[in-house]
Amino acid sequence: MPTDSRRLQGPENTTAYTLYLPNSKSYNDLVGEIITSDEKRKDGRKLYEQRRIFVKTGVISQAKGSAYLEQNNTKVVCSVFDPREIPRKSDYSVNGELYCEFKFAPFSCIKWRSHQPDTQEKECSLILRRALEPAVCRHEFPNFQVDVYALVLENDGSALAASITCAGLALADASVPMYDLVVAATLGIHGDKKFMDPSVEEEFLCNIPPPDGKSCNHGIITAAFSPAHQQLSEFTQSGAMDIDCVTSSIQLLREACETIYPLSQHCILKSVTKMLKKKQTETKLDLNSDRIAC
């Protein structure tokens, strides 16, 4: 009887079963490494404290607009290209479209990532598009689409939120008409502990249910906001948590996004000021050359 020799694909992400045991030494060690006795995290931050953010626009010369965001060891670069006709579409589209692609660089994670997009990357691409669409004036470019590419160079947690913030800056740098900038933040929940802007280790802990049975709340929440309009453009959640936990978490994420928003505004203002000074210098040089020619 012939046998099937095809290799079955296993799960993409697995978790050791010992972490779910109530008296597991590895679980206790993991919690002890992440949270110290004085309620501080491994990197010295408080539970509701974010990492410092560095942003810069105009980092890719081949793109219409681009941005780079560095959040400690989480590094993301985004590029936006000129609008083009929507491929394989016969009917007329009143509103333009956004094509978003989220990708982990092969060397960005502890585990080597494949060049082919996996399930997590496809899901993050969809979340990225849903987060950006409400802030873009899509009626300004009907029957056209704008391509947005987000590449995670190094992943140390909260990569999706960093990509959303970085992509919003790249769209503004590309002079795409927008109602407002989009900023995002991530919150990790594990029992009664909430980690603002979690690292990779903290995200791993938050995906494990607390073994004590006191609280079943655990998971990751990522929210994208347009602070000028007080609009929640995207909300995604993994894990299990009650409605009170989700409500309080949204308020914490809103406050975190309001602290990131001025940084994005200052970055765009600096970029526009630099561009205007460059144009003024070029205009003066052209006038001087015309006078010399005369």
Short mmCIF file of C-alpha atoms in Angstrom, two decimals:
data_model
loop_
_atom_site.label_atom_id
_atom_site.label_comp_id
_atom_site.label_asym_id
_atom_site.label_seq_id
_atom_site.Cartn_x
_atom_site.Cartn_y
_atom_site.Cartn_z
CA MET A 1 0.00 0.00 0.00
CA PRO A 2 1.59 3.33 -0.99
CA THR A 3 2.34 5.76 1.82
CA ASP A 4 2.13 9.55 1.75
CA SER A 5 5.70 10.87 1.99
CA ARG A 6 4.78 14.57 1.99
CA ARG A 7 6.19 16.57 4.87
CA LEU A 8 3.52 18.16 7.05
CA GLN A 9 4.05 21.79 8.02
CA GLY A 10 4.07 22.26 11.78
CA PRO A 11 2.86 25.34 13.65
CA GLU A 12 4.79 28.53 13.02
CA ASN A 13 4.94 29.53 16.72
CA THR A 14 5.06 27.11 19.63
CA THR A 15 5.24 27.51 23.40
CA ALA A 16 6.80 25.08 25.85
CA TYR A 17 4.08 23.23 27.80
CA THR A 18 6.06 23.61 31.05
CA LEU A 19 5.22 27.32 31.15
CA TYR A 20 1.56 26.46 31.79
CA LEU A 21 2.26 24.40 34.90
CA PRO A 22 1.28 26.19 38.17
CA ASN A 23 4.53 25.38 39.98
CA SER A 24 6.77 25.54 36.97
CA LYS A 25 10.26 26.74 37.79
CA SER A 26 10.72 28.13 34.30
CA TYR A 27 7.55 30.22 34.63
CA ASN A 28 8.62 31.69 37.97
CA ASP A 29 12.08 32.40 36.62
CA LEU A 30 10.60 34.16 33.60
CA VAL A 31 8.41 36.41 35.77
CA GLY A 32 11.33 37.15 38.10
CA GLU A 33 13.54 38.20 35.20
CA ILE A 34 10.91 40.55 33.73
CA ILE A 35 9.55 42.16 36.93
CA THR A 36 11.94 43.01 39.78
CA SER A 37 11.01 43.25 43.44
CA ASP A 38 10.54 47.05 43.27
CA GLU A 39 7.90 46.70 40.48
CA LYS A 40 10.31 47.72 37.75
CA ARG A 41 11.02 46.01 34.47
CA LYS A 42 14.21 44.46 33.22
CA ASP A 43 15.35 47.64 31.46
CA GLY A 44 14.58 49.84 34.49
CA ARG A 45 11.26 51.20 33.22
CA LYS A 46 8.09 51.40 35.26
CA LEU A 47 5.10 49.34 34.14
CA TYR A 48 3.36 52.28 32.39
CA GLU A 49 6.53 53.88 31.04
CA GLN A 50 7.33 53.88 27.32
CA ARG A 51 10.71 53.58 25.69
CA ARG A 52 12.34 56.63 24.15
CA ILE A 53 11.52 57.13 20.47
CA PHE A 54 13.72 58.48 17.69
CA VAL A 55 12.10 59.35 14.34
CA LYS A 56 13.43 60.72 11.09
CA THR A 57 11.90 61.28 7.67
CA GLY A 58 13.42 61.21 4.18
CA VAL A 59 15.72 58.26 4.76
CA ILE A 60 15.08 56.46 1.43
CA SER A 61 15.94 58.49 -1.65
CA GLN A 62 14.16 56.17 -4.13
CA ALA A 63 10.78 56.53 -2.39
CA LYS A 64 8.34 59.42 -2.59
CA GLY A 65 8.30 59.55 1.22
CA SER A 66 9.96 57.53 3.95
CA ALA A 67 10.49 57.43 7.70
CA TYR A 68 12.64 55.63 10.23
CA LEU A 69 11.59 54.89 13.81
CA GLU A 70 13.80 53.56 16.57
CA GLN A 71 12.30 52.47 19.88
CA ASN A 72 15.25 51.17 21.87
CA ASN A 73 16.02 47.89 20.06
CA THR A 74 12.90 47.97 17.88
CA LYS A 75 13.84 49.55 14.54
CA VAL A 76 11.39 50.07 11.66
CA VAL A 77 11.73 51.76 8.27
CA CYS A 78 8.74 52.63 6.06
CA SER A 79 8.56 53.81 2.46
CA VAL A 80 5.70 55.27 0.42
CA PHE A 81 5.66 55.45 -3.39
CA ASP A 82 3.80 57.56 -5.95
CA PRO A 83 0.15 56.73 -6.66
CA ARG A 84 -0.42 54.29 -9.50
CA GLU A 85 -3.49 52.82 -11.15
CA ILE A 86 -5.17 50.05 -9.20
CA PRO A 87 -4.07 46.82 -10.89
CA ARG A 88 -6.62 44.30 -12.16
CA LYS A 89 -9.59 46.63 -11.60
CA SER A 90 -11.97 47.28 -14.48
CA ASP A 91 -14.60 49.48 -12.80
CA TYR A 92 -14.01 53.06 -11.65
CA SER A 93 -13.17 53.56 -7.98
CA VAL A 94 -14.31 56.83 -6.39
CA ASN A 95 -11.90 56.46 -3.48
CA GLY A 96 -8.29 55.53 -3.85
CA GLU A 97 -6.79 52.55 -2.08
CA LEU A 98 -3.84 51.83 0.16
CA TYR A 99 -1.66 48.80 -0.44
CA CYS A 100 0.23 48.01 2.77
CA GLU A 101 2.89 45.37 3.24
CA PHE A 102 4.36 44.54 6.65
CA LYS A 103 7.52 42.44 6.69
CA PHE A 104 10.06 41.24 9.23
CA ALA A 105 13.61 41.29 7.94
CA PRO A 106 15.10 37.76 8.00
CA PHE A 107 17.61 38.84 10.67
CA SER A 108 15.18 40.94 12.75
CA CYS A 109 14.08 38.25 15.21
CA ILE A 110 15.81 35.62 17.32
CA LYS A 111 14.34 33.01 15.00
CA TRP A 112 15.30 33.39 11.33
CA ARG A 113 12.34 34.71 9.32
CA SER A 114 11.55 33.46 5.85
CA HIS A 115 11.52 35.75 2.82
CA GLN A 116 7.99 34.58 2.07
CA PRO A 117 5.29 36.39 4.11
CA ASP A 118 3.82 34.18 6.82
CA THR A 119 0.44 34.37 8.56
CA GLN A 120 1.54 36.90 11.16
CA GLU A 121 2.95 39.26 8.54
CA LYS A 122 -0.20 39.04 6.39
CA GLU A 123 -2.36 39.81 9.41
CA CYS A 124 -0.15 42.77 10.38
CA SER A 125 -0.35 44.08 6.80
CA LEU A 126 -4.14 44.08 7.03
CA ILE A 127 -4.06 45.83 10.44
CA LEU A 128 -1.64 48.43 9.06
CA ARG A 129 -3.96 49.21 6.16
CA ARG A 130 -7.03 49.50 8.40
CA ALA A 131 -5.14 51.82 10.77
CA LEU A 132 -4.02 54.21 8.01
CA GLU A 133 -7.12 54.35 5.78
CA PRO A 134 -9.30 56.58 8.03
CA ALA A 135 -6.55 59.24 8.15
CA VAL A 136 -5.92 59.41 4.37
CA CYS A 137 -8.03 61.58 2.04
CA ARG A 138 -8.61 58.77 -0.42
CA HIS A 139 -11.09 60.81 -2.47
CA GLU A 140 -8.15 62.98 -3.58
CA PHE A 141 -6.69 60.19 -5.75
CA PRO A 142 -9.63 58.21 -7.22
CA ASN A 143 -8.87 55.03 -9.13
CA PHE A 144 -5.27 55.10 -7.84
CA GLN A 145 -3.50 53.31 -5.04
CA VAL A 146 -0.61 54.31 -2.79
CA ASP A 147 1.90 51.63 -1.83
CA VAL A 148 3.15 51.56 1.78
CA TYR A 149 5.92 49.19 2.82
CA ALA A 150 6.95 48.65 6.46
CA LEU A 151 10.13 46.69 7.17
CA VAL A 152 11.09 45.70 10.71
CA LEU A 153 14.89 45.77 10.88
CA GLU A 154 15.06 44.64 14.51
CA ASN A 155 12.21 43.37 16.68
CA ASP A 156 12.30 43.94 20.42
CA GLY A 157 8.55 44.13 20.94
CA SER A 158 5.72 46.49 19.88
CA ALA A 159 6.83 46.23 16.24
CA LEU A 160 3.30 46.63 14.85
CA ALA A 161 2.61 49.86 16.77
CA ALA A 162 6.00 51.24 15.73
CA SER A 163 5.25 50.40 12.08
CA ILE A 164 1.88 52.20 12.19
CA THR A 165 3.44 55.36 13.64
CA CYS A 166 6.33 55.17 11.17
CA ALA A 167 3.99 54.61 8.20
CA GLY A 168 1.91 57.65 9.18
CA LEU A 169 5.06 59.78 9.10
CA ALA A 170 6.09 58.31 5.75
CA LEU A 171 2.69 59.17 4.23
CA ALA A 172 2.99 62.75 5.46
CA ASP A 173 6.55 62.94 4.12
CA ALA A 174 5.27 61.76 0.72
CA SER A 175 2.76 64.68 0.69
CA VAL A 176 -0.18 62.29 0.64
CA PRO A 177 -3.30 64.30 1.65
CA MET A 178 -4.26 63.30 5.20
CA TYR A 179 -6.77 64.40 7.83
CA ASP A 180 -4.32 63.75 10.64
CA LEU A 181 -1.22 61.80 11.59
CA VAL A 182 -1.69 58.28 12.94
CA VAL A 183 0.16 57.09 16.03
CA ALA A 184 -0.11 53.73 17.77
CA ALA A 185 0.84 52.08 21.05
CA THR A 186 0.89 48.55 22.45
CA LEU A 187 -0.08 47.30 25.90
CA GLY A 188 0.74 43.86 27.30
CA ILE A 189 -1.52 42.39 29.98
CA HIS A 190 -0.66 39.56 32.35
CA GLY A 191 -3.01 39.16 35.30
CA ASP A 192 -3.04 42.43 37.25
CA LYS A 193 0.16 43.65 35.56
CA LYS A 194 0.06 45.90 32.49
CA PHE A 195 3.17 46.54 30.42
CA MET A 196 3.14 49.68 28.29
CA ASP A 197 5.28 49.30 25.16
CA PRO A 198 6.27 45.68 25.98
CA SER A 199 9.52 44.07 24.88
CA VAL A 200 9.72 40.65 23.20
CA GLU A 201 10.13 38.86 26.54
CA GLU A 202 7.18 40.74 28.02
CA GLU A 203 5.02 39.92 25.00
CA PHE A 204 5.95 36.26 25.43
CA LEU A 205 4.89 36.42 29.09
CA CYS A 206 1.61 38.18 28.29
CA ASN A 207 0.61 35.42 25.88
CA ILE A 208 0.69 32.90 28.77
CA PRO A 209 -2.37 32.65 31.07
CA PRO A 210 -1.53 33.35 34.75
CA PRO A 211 -1.37 30.01 36.57
CA ASP A 212 -2.62 31.30 39.93
CA GLY A 213 -6.22 31.51 38.73
CA LYS A 214 -6.81 34.93 40.32
CA SER A 215 -7.15 36.68 36.97
CA CYS A 216 -7.54 35.21 33.51
CA ASN A 217 -6.64 38.48 31.78
CA HIS A 218 -3.70 38.05 29.45
CA GLY A 219 -2.78 39.13 25.95
CA ILE A 220 -1.60 42.01 23.77
CA ILE A 221 -3.61 45.10 22.73
CA THR A 222 -2.51 47.45 19.95
CA ALA A 223 -4.48 50.61 19.21
CA ALA A 224 -4.01 53.34 16.59
CA PHE A 225 -5.31 56.87 17.19
CA SER A 226 -5.74 60.15 15.36
CA PRO A 227 -5.38 62.47 18.36
CA ALA A 228 -6.46 65.68 16.57
CA HIS A 229 -9.88 64.14 15.88
CA GLN A 230 -9.92 61.92 18.99
CA GLN A 231 -10.59 58.97 16.69
CA LEU A 232 -9.68 55.35 17.25
CA SER A 233 -8.73 54.15 13.77
CA GLU A 234 -7.76 50.56 14.62
CA PHE A 235 -7.91 48.19 17.58
CA THR A 236 -6.52 44.67 17.67
CA GLN A 237 -6.37 42.24 20.56
CA SER A 238 -4.91 38.80 21.20
CA GLY A 239 -5.48 36.67 24.31
CA ALA A 240 -8.41 36.70 26.72
CA MET A 241 -9.58 39.55 28.95
CA ASP A 242 -12.80 40.93 30.41
CA ILE A 243 -14.55 44.10 29.28
CA ASP A 244 -13.36 46.18 32.25
CA CYS A 245 -9.75 45.33 31.48
CA VAL A 246 -10.21 46.28 27.82
CA THR A 247 -11.90 49.59 28.69
CA SER A 248 -9.14 50.66 31.07
CA SER A 249 -6.50 49.53 28.60
CA ILE A 250 -7.93 51.71 25.82
CA GLN A 251 -7.67 54.75 28.08
CA LEU A 252 -4.02 53.94 28.84
CA LEU A 253 -3.28 53.51 25.14
CA ARG A 254 -4.98 56.81 24.31
CA GLU A 255 -2.78 58.63 26.83
CA ALA A 256 0.32 56.91 25.43
CA CYS A 257 -0.57 57.96 21.87
CA GLU A 258 -1.09 61.56 22.97
CA THR A 259 2.49 61.61 24.26
CA ILE A 260 3.83 60.24 20.93
CA TYR A 261 1.78 62.64 18.79
CA PRO A 262 3.83 65.83 19.50
CA LEU A 263 6.99 63.97 18.53
CA SER A 264 5.50 63.06 15.15
CA GLN A 265 4.32 66.63 14.64
CA HIS A 266 7.76 68.03 15.46
CA CYS A 267 9.40 65.57 13.04
CA ILE A 268 7.11 66.63 10.16
CA LEU A 269 7.56 70.32 11.01
CA LYS A 270 11.33 69.91 10.95
CA SER A 271 11.15 68.10 7.60
CA VAL A 272 8.93 70.79 6.02
CA THR A 273 11.14 73.61 7.35
CA LYS A 274 14.22 71.93 5.90
CA MET A 275 12.52 71.50 2.52
CA LEU A 276 11.41 75.17 2.42
CA LYS A 277 14.92 76.39 3.23
CA LYS A 278 16.29 74.19 0.47
CA LYS A 279 13.81 75.61 -2.05
CA GLN A 280 14.63 79.18 -0.99
CA THR A 281 18.34 78.49 -1.47
CA GLU A 282 17.73 77.01 -4.93
CA THR A 283 15.57 80.02 -5.89
CA LYS A 284 18.32 82.45 -4.85
CA LEU A 285 20.90 80.49 -6.83
CA ASP A 286 18.67 80.57 -9.93
CA LEU A 287 18.18 84.35 -9.60
CA ASN A 288 21.90 84.92 -9.21
CA SER A 289 22.66 82.79 -12.25
CA ASP A 290 20.09 84.74 -14.30
CA ARG A 291 21.68 88.05 -13.28
CA ILE A 292 25.13 86.82 -14.22
CA ALA A 293 23.83 85.65 -17.60
CA CYS A 294 22.28 89.04 -18.25
#
